[in-house]
Tab-separated table of C-alpha atoms in Angstrom:
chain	number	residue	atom	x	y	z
A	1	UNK	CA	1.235	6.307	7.013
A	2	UNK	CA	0.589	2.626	7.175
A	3	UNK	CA	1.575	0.767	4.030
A	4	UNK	CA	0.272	-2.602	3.020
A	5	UNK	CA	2.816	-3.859	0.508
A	6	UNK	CA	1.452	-6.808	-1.805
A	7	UNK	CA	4.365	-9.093	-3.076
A	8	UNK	CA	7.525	-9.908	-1.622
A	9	UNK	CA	9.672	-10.708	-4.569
A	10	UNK	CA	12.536	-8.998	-6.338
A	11	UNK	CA	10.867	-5.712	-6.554
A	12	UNK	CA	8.593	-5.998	-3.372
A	13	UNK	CA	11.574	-6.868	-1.446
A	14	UNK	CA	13.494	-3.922	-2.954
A	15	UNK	CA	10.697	-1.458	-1.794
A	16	UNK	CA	11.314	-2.558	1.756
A	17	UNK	CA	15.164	-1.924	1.139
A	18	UNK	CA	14.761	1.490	0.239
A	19	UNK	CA	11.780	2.599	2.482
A	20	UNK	CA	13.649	1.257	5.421
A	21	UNK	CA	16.080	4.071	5.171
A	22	UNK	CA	13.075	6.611	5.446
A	23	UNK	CA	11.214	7.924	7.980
A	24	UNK	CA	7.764	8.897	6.228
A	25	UNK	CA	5.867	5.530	7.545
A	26	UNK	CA	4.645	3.839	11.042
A	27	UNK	CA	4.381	0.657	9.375
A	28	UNK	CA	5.069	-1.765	6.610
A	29	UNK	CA	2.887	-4.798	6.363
A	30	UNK	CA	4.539	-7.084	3.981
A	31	UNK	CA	2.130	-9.148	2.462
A	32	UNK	CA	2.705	-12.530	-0.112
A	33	UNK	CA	1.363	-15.971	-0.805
A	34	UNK	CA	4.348	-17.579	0.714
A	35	UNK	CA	4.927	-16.079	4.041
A	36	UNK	CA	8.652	-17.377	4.289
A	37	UNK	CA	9.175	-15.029	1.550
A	38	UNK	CA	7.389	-11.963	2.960
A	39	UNK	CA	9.204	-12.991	6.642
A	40	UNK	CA	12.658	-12.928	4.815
A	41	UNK	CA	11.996	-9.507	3.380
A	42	UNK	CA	10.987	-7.967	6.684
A	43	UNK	CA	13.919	-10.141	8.174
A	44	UNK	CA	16.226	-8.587	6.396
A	45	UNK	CA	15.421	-4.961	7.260
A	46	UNK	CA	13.674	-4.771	10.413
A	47	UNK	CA	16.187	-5.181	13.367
A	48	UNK	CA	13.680	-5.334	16.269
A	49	UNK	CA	12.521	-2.002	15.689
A	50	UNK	CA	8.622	-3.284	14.739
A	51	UNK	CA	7.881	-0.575	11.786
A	52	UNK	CA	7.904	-4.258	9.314
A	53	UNK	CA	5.743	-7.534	9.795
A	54	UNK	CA	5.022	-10.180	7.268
A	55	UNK	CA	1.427	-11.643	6.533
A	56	UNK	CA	0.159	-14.563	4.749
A	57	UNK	CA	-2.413	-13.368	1.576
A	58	UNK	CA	-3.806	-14.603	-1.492
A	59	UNK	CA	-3.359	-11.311	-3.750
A	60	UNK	CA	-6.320	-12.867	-5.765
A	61	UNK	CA	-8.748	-12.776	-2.693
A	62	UNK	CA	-10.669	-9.865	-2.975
A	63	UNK	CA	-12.312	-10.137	0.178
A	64	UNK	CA	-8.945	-11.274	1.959
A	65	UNK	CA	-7.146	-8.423	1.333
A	66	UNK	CA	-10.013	-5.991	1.983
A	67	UNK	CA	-9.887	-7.495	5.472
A	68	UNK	CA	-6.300	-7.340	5.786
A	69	UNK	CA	-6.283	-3.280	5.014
A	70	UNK	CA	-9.412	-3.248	7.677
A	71	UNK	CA	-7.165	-5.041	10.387
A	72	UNK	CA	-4.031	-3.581	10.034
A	73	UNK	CA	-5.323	-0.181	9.488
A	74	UNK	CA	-3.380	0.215	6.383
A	75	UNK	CA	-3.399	4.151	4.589
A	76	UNK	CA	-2.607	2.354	0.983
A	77	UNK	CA	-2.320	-0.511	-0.838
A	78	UNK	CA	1.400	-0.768	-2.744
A	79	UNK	CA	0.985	-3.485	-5.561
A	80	UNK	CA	4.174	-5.554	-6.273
A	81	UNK	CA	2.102	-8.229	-7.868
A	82	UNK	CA	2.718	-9.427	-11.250
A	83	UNK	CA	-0.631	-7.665	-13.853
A	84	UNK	CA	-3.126	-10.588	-13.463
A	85	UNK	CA	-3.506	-9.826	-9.852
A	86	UNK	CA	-4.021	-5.580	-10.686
A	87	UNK	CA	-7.940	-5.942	-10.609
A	88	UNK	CA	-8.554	-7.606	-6.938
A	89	UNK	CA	-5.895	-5.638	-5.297
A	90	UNK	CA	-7.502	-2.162	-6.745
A	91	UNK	CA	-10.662	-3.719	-5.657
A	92	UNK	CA	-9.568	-4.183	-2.316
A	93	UNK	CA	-8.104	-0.917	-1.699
A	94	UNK	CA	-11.558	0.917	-2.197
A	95	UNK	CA	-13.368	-1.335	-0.602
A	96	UNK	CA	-11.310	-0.769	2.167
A	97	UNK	CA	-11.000	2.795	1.974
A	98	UNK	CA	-7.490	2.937	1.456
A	99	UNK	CA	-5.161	4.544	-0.979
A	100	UNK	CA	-4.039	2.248	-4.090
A	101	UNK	CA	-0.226	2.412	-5.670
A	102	UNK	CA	0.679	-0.016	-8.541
A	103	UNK	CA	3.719	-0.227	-11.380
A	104	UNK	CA	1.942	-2.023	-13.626
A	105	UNK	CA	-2.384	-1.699	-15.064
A	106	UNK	CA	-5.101	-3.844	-15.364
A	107	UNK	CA	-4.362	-6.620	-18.706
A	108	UNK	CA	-5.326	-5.918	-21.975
A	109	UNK	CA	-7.164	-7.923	-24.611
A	110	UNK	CA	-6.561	-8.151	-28.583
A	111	UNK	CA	-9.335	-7.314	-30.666
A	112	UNK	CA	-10.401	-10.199	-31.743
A	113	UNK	CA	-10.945	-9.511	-35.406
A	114	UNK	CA	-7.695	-7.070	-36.021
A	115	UNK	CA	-5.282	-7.187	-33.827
A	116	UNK	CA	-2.633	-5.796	-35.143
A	117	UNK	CA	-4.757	-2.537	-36.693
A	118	UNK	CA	-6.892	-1.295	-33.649
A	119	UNK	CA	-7.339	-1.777	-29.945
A	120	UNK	CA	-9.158	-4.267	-28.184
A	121	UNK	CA	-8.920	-3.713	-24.491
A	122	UNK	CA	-6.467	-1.763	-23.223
A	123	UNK	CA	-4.075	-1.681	-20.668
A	124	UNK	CA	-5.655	0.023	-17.905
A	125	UNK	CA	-9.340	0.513	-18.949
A	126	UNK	CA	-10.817	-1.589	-16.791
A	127	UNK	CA	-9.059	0.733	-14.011
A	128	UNK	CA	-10.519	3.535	-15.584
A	129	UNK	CA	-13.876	2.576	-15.481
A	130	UNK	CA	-14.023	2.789	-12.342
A	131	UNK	CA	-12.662	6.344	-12.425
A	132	UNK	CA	-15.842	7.860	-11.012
A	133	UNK	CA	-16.315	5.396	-7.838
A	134	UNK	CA	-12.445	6.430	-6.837
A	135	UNK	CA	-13.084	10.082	-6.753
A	136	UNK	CA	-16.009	10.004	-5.060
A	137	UNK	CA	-14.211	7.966	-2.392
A	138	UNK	CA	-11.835	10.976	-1.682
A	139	UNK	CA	-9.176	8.705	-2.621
A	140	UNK	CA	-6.056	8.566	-5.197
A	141	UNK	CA	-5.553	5.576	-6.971
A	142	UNK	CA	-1.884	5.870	-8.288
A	143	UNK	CA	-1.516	3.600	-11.763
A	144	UNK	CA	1.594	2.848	-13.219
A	145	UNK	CA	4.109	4.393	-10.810
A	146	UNK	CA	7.154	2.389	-11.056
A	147	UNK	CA	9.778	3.282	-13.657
A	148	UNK	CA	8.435	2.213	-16.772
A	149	UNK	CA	5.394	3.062	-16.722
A	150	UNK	CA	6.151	5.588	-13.854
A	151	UNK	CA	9.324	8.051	-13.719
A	152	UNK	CA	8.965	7.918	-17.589
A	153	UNK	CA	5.617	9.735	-17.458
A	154	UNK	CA	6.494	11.836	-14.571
A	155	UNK	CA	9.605	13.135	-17.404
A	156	UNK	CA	6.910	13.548	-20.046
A	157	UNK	CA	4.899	15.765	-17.338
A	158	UNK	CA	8.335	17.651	-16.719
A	159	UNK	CA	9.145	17.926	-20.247
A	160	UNK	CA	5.394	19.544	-21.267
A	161	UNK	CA	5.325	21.585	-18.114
A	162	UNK	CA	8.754	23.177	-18.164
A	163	UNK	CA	10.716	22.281	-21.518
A	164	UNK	CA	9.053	22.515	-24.280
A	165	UNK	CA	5.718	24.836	-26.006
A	166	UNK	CA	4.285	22.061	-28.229
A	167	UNK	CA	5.535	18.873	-28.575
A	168	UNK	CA	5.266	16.711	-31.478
A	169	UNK	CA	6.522	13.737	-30.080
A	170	UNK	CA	6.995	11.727	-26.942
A	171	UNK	CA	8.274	8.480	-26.555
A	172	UNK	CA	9.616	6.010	-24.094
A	173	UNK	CA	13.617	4.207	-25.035
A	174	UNK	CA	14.659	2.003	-22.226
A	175	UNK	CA	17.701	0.522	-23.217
A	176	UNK	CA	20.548	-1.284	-21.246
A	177	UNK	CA	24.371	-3.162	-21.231
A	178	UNK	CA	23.514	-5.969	-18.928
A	179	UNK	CA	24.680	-9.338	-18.923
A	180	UNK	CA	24.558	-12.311	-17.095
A	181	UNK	CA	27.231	-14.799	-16.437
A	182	UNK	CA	26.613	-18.216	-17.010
A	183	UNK	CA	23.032	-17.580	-18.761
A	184	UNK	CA	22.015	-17.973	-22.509
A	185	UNK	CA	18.874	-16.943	-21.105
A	186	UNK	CA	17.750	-14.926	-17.982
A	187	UNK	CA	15.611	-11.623	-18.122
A	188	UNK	CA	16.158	-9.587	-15.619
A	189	UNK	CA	12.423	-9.367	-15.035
A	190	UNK	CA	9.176	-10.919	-14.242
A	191	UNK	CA	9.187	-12.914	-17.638
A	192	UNK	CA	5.456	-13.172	-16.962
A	193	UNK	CA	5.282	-10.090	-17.377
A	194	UNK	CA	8.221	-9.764	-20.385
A	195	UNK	CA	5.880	-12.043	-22.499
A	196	UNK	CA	3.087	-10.031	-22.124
A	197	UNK	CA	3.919	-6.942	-23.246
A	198	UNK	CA	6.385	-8.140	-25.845
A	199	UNK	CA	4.250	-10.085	-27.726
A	200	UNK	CA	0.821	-8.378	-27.108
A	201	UNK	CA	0.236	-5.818	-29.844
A	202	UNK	CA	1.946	-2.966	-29.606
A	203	UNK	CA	-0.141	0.279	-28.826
A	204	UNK	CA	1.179	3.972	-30.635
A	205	UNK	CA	-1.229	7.074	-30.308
A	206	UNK	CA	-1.458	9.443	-32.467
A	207	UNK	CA	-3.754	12.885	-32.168
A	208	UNK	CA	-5.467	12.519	-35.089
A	209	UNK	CA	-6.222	9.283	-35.085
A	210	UNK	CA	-6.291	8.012	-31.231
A	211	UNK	CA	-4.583	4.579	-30.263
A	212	UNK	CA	-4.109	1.910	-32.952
A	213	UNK	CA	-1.968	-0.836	-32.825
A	214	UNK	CA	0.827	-2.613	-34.656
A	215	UNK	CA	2.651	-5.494	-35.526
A	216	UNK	CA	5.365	-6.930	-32.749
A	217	UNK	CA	8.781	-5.497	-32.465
A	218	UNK	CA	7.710	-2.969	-35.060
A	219	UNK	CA	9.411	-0.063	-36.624
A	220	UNK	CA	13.159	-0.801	-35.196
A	221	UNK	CA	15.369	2.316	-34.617
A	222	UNK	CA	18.611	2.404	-33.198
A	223	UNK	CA	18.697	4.788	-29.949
A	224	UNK	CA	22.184	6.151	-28.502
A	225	UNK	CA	21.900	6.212	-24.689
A	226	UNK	CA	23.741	7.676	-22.065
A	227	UNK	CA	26.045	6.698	-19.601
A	228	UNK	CA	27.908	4.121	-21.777
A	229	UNK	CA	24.982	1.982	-22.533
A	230	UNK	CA	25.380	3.540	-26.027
A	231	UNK	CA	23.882	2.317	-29.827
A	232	UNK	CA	20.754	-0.285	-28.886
A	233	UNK	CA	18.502	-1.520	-31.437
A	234	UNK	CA	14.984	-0.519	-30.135
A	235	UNK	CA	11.356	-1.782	-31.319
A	236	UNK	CA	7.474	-0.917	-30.572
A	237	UNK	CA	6.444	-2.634	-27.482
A	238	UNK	CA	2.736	-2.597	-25.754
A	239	UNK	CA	3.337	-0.500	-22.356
A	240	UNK	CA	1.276	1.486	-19.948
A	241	UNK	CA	2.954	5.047	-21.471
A	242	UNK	CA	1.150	5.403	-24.514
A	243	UNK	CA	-2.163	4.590	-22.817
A	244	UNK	CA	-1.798	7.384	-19.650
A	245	UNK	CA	0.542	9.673	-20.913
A	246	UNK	CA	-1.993	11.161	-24.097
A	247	UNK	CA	-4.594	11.797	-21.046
A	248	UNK	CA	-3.322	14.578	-19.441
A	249	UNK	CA	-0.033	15.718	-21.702
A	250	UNK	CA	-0.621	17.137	-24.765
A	251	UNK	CA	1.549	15.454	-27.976
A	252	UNK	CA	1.103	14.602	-31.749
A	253	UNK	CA	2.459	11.327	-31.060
A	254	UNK	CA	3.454	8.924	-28.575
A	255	UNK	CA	5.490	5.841	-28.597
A	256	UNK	CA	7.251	3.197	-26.373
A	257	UNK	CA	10.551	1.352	-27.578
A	258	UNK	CA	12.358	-1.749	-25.650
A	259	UNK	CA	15.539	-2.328	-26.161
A	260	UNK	CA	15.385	-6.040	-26.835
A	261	UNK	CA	18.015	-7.264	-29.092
A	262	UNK	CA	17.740	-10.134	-32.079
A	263	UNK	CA	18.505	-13.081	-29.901
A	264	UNK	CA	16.116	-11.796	-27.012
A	265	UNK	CA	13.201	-11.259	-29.801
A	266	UNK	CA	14.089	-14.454	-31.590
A	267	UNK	CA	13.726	-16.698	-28.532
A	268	UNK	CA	10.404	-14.274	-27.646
A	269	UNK	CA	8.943	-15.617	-31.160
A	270	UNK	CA	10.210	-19.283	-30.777
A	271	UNK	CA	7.588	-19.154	-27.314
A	272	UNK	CA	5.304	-17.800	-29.032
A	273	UNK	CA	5.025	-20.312	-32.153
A	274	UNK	CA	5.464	-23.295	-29.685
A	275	UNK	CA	2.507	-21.749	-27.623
A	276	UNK	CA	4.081	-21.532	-24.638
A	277	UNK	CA	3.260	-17.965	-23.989
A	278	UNK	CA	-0.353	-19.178	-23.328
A	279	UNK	CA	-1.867	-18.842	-19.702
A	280	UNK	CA	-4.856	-20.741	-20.838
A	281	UNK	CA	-3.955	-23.659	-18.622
A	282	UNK	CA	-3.288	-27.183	-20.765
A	283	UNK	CA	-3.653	-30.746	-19.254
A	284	UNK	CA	0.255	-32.640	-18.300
A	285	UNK	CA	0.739	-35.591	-16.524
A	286	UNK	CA	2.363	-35.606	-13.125
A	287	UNK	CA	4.608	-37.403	-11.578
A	288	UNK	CA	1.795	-39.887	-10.403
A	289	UNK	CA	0.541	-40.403	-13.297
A	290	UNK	CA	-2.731	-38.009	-12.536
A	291	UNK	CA	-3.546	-35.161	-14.701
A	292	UNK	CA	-2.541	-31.736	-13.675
A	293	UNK	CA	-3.357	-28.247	-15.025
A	294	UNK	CA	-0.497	-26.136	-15.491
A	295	UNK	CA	-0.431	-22.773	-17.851
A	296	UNK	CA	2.587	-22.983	-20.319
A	297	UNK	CA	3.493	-19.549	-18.959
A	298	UNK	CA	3.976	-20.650	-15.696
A	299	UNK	CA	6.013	-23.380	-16.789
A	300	UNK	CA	8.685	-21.028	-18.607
A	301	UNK	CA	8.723	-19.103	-15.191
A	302	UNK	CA	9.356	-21.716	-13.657
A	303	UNK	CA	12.228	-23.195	-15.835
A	304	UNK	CA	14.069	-19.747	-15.361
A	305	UNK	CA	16.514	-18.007	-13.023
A	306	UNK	CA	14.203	-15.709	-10.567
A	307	UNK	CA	15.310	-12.556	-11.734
A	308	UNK	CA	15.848	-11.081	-7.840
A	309	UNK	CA	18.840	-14.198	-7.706
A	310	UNK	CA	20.885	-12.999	-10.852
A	311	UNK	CA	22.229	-9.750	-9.009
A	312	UNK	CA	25.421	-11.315	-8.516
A	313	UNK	CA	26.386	-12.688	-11.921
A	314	UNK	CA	24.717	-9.097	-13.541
A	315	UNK	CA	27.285	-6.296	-14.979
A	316	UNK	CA	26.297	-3.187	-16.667
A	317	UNK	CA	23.891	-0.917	-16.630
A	318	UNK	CA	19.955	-0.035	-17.472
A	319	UNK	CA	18.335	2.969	-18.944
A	320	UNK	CA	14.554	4.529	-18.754
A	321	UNK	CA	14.046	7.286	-20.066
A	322	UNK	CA	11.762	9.789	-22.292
A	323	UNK	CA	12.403	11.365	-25.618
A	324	UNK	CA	10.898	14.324	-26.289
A	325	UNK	CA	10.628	16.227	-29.807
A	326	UNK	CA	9.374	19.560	-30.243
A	327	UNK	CA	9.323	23.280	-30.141
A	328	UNK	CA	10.244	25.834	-27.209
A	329	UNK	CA	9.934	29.840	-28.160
A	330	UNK	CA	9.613	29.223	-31.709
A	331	UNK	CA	12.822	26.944	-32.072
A	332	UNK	CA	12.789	23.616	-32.621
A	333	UNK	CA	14.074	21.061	-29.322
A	334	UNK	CA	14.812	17.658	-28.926
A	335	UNK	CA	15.741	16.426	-25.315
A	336	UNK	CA	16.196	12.789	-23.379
A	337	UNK	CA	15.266	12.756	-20.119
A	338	UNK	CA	16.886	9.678	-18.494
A	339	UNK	CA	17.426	7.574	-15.006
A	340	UNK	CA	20.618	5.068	-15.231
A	341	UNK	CA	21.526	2.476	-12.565
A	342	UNK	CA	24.788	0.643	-12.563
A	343	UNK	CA	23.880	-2.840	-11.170
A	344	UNK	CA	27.264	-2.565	-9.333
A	345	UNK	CA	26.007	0.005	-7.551
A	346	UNK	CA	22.700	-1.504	-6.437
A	347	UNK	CA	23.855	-4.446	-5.686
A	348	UNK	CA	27.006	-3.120	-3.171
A	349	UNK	CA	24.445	-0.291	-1.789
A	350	UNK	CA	21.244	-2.283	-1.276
A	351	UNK	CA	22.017	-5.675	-2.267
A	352	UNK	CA	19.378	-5.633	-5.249
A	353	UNK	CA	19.881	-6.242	-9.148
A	354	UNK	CA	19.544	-3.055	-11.009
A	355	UNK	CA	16.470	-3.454	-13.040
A	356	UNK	CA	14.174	-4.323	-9.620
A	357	UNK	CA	15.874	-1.546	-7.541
A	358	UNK	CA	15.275	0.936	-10.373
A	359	UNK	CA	11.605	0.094	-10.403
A	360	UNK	CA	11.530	-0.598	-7.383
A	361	UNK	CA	12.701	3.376	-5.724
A	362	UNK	CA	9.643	5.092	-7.599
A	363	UNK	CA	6.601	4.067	-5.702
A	364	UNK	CA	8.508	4.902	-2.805
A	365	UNK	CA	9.371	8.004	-3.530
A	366	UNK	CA	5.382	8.172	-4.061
A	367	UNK	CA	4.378	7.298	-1.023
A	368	UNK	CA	6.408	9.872	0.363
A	369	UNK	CA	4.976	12.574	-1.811
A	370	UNK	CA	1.634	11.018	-0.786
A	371	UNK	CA	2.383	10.529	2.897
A	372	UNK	CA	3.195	14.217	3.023
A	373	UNK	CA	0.110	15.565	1.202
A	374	UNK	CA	2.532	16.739	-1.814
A	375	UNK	CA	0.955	13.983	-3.875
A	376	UNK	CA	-3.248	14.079	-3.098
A	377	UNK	CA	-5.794	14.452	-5.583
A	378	UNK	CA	-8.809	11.827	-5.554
A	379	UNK	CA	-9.180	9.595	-8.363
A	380	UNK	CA	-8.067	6.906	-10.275
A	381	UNK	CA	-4.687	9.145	-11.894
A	382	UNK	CA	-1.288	8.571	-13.820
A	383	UNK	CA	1.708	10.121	-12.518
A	384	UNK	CA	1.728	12.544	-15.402
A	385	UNK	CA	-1.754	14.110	-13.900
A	386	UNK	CA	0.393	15.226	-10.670
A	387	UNK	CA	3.323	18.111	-10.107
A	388	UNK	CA	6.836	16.474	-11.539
A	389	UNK	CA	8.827	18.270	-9.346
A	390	UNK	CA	8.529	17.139	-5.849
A	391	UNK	CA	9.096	13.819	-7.550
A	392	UNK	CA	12.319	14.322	-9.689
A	393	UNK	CA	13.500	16.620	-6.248
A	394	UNK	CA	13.169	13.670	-4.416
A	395	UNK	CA	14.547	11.250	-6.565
A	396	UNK	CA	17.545	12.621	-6.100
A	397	UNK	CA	17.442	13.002	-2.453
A	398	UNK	CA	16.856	9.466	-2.730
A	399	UNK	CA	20.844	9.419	-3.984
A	400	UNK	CA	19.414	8.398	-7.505
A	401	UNK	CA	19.636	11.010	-9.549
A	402	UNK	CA	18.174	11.749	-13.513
A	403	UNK	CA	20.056	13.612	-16.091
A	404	UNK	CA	19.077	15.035	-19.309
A	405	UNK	CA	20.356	15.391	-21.982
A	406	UNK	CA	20.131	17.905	-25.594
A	407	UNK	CA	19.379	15.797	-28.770
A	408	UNK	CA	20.821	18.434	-31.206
């Protein structure tokens, strides 16, 4: 397998961490705007032996990246871009004739008369649509495959397939202890991304009556995780889960639920009413005096710690997991199925903060499964449509391994 790897920071450059320690590929291609970046991720694992090289590439360059895959005679396309660059990447791929791997879908859109009562467009749907032209190509098309949306729906998968009869309820609790030195502020990821799903309208679907949305940070519960974490406030949050996992598993209802926290939410809403969760770029003045455009987005990303640099100052640990409510042989179940890293431990055994390494592991693990054939079928699929197995097996042959755990 040849890889073409799209994005170099904290999680791309975590991928190349881990897949460095296995022997399923001939080559890495690392791939980012700013080649220093993709050269120091390659630097930093290669050691002479040629199986990494860094490349210059606009992710946003259809064309470009096509051409890239051509020349470099890349198998797949592994996505480490931030959302708004999903569409010309999975573009790319097919045009190319390569295999396609992301961790995050295609945007959504509000509806634009209720928002917060029923779907606009919806994470992933423009991926879907072009469902058909992917398995006619002979080639898989792996959406949402890091941890969140990714391990969490290969659990659901697991659950339905092994655990469980019926199930009246899935849903997603990631939850976490971690804190920052020195910060009053400093996700621990991509708060490009944070912002967008956070204050997008959350999505919940429901058998009866399909996907609908709701208000932000909506119906708050308090979930109990494992491993220490312990009692975290959780609340509705638009994610890729409740939009793949309905598809091909078979629930009453299914939910996602961030553990957030009243200070994280508060300064979430103070963004929000200031507008400066727009991308719609507004007009500033430089430092010359002439006008520049600049989305007020960008600008918060740019005020804040790059979550890849925090590593050091980070204790604690973070949780994904997938709750799961229902019967098996006429008795009533309740199970959490859950992967835990302790940032101490990612950061001594790969140098990584835990929240990119954790998200970071899956798609490799993937692209094992797909470099040996174990992972195949054609089409534009979640990782709930393919055998859970292999994956969890793996996972922990990986040295990460999940636990579960009885809700009764």
């Amino acid at each position: 397998m040849r890889v073409l790897l799209v994005g170099a920071g904290g999680v791309g450059t975590a991928i190349t961490r881990i897949a460095a320690r296995r022997d399923f590929f001939d080559h890495f291609v690392v791939a980012d705007y700013d080649l220093a970046r993709a050269e120091a991720a390659v630097a930093a694992v290669d050691n002479g032996a040629g199986r990494f090289s860094a490349r210059r590439i606009d992710a946003s360059d259809e064309a470009a990246v096509a051409s890239l895959l051509t020349e470099e005679r890349c198998d797949v396309l592994l996505n480490a871009t931030d959302p708004r660059f999903v569409m010309p990447l999975f573009e790319a791929a097919l045009a190319a004739g390569s295999h396609y791997l992301d961790m995050a879908m295609s945007l959504s859109r509000p509806h634009p008369d209720v928002p917060y009562e029923e779907c606009g467009i919806k994470l992933g749907d423009e991926q879907f649509a072009r469902a058909e032209a992917w398995q006619k190509s002979g080639r898989l098309a792996l959406v949402g495959m890091g941890v969140e949306p990714g391990l969490s729906d290969v659990f659901a998968r697991y659950a339905a397939d092994e655990l469980f009869d019926e199930i009246e309820e899935i849903g997603i609790r990631d939850g976490a202890n971690l804190t920052v030195e020195g910060y009053d502020f400093a996700p621990s990821f991509n708060i490009w991304t944070t912002i967008e799903e956070c204050l997008n309208p959350p999505v919940v679907y429901e058998r009866e009556r399909g996907w609908f949305t709701t208000e932000p940070f909506s119906e708050p519960e308090v979930f109990d995780f494992p491993e220490g974490i312990g009692p975290v406030e959780c609340v509705n949050v638009e994610h890729e889960e409740v939009l793949l996992v309905p598809r091909w598993v078979d629930a009453q209802r299914v939910t996602f639920k961030y553990g957030l926290g009243d200070d994280f939410i508060g300064k979430l809403k103070t963004l929000h009413a200031l507008g400066l969760d727009s991308t719609e770029a507004v007009t500033v003045r430089g430092t010359d005096g002439a006008p520049v455009q600049v989305s007020p987005r960008d600008v918060v990303a740019a005020c804040l710690p790059d979550p890849a640099t925090l590593g050091e100052r980070m204790t604690g640990k973070t949780c994904a997991g997938t709750w799961v409510k229902g019967t098996k042989d006429g008795r009533p179940r309740e199970v959490y199925l859950y992967h835990v890293v302790d940032n101490q431990w990612s950061m001594r055994e790969y140098g990584s903060q835990a929240v990119v390494w954790q998200t970071a592991v899956n798609p490799v693990v993937a692209l094992e499964l797909m470099a040996g054939g174990v992972w195949s079928e054609p089409g534009v699929l979640g990782p709930e449509a393919l055998p859970p197995r292999p994956f969890l097996d793996l996972l922990t042959a990986y040295g990460s391994p999940w636990g579960i755990r009885d809700q009764a």
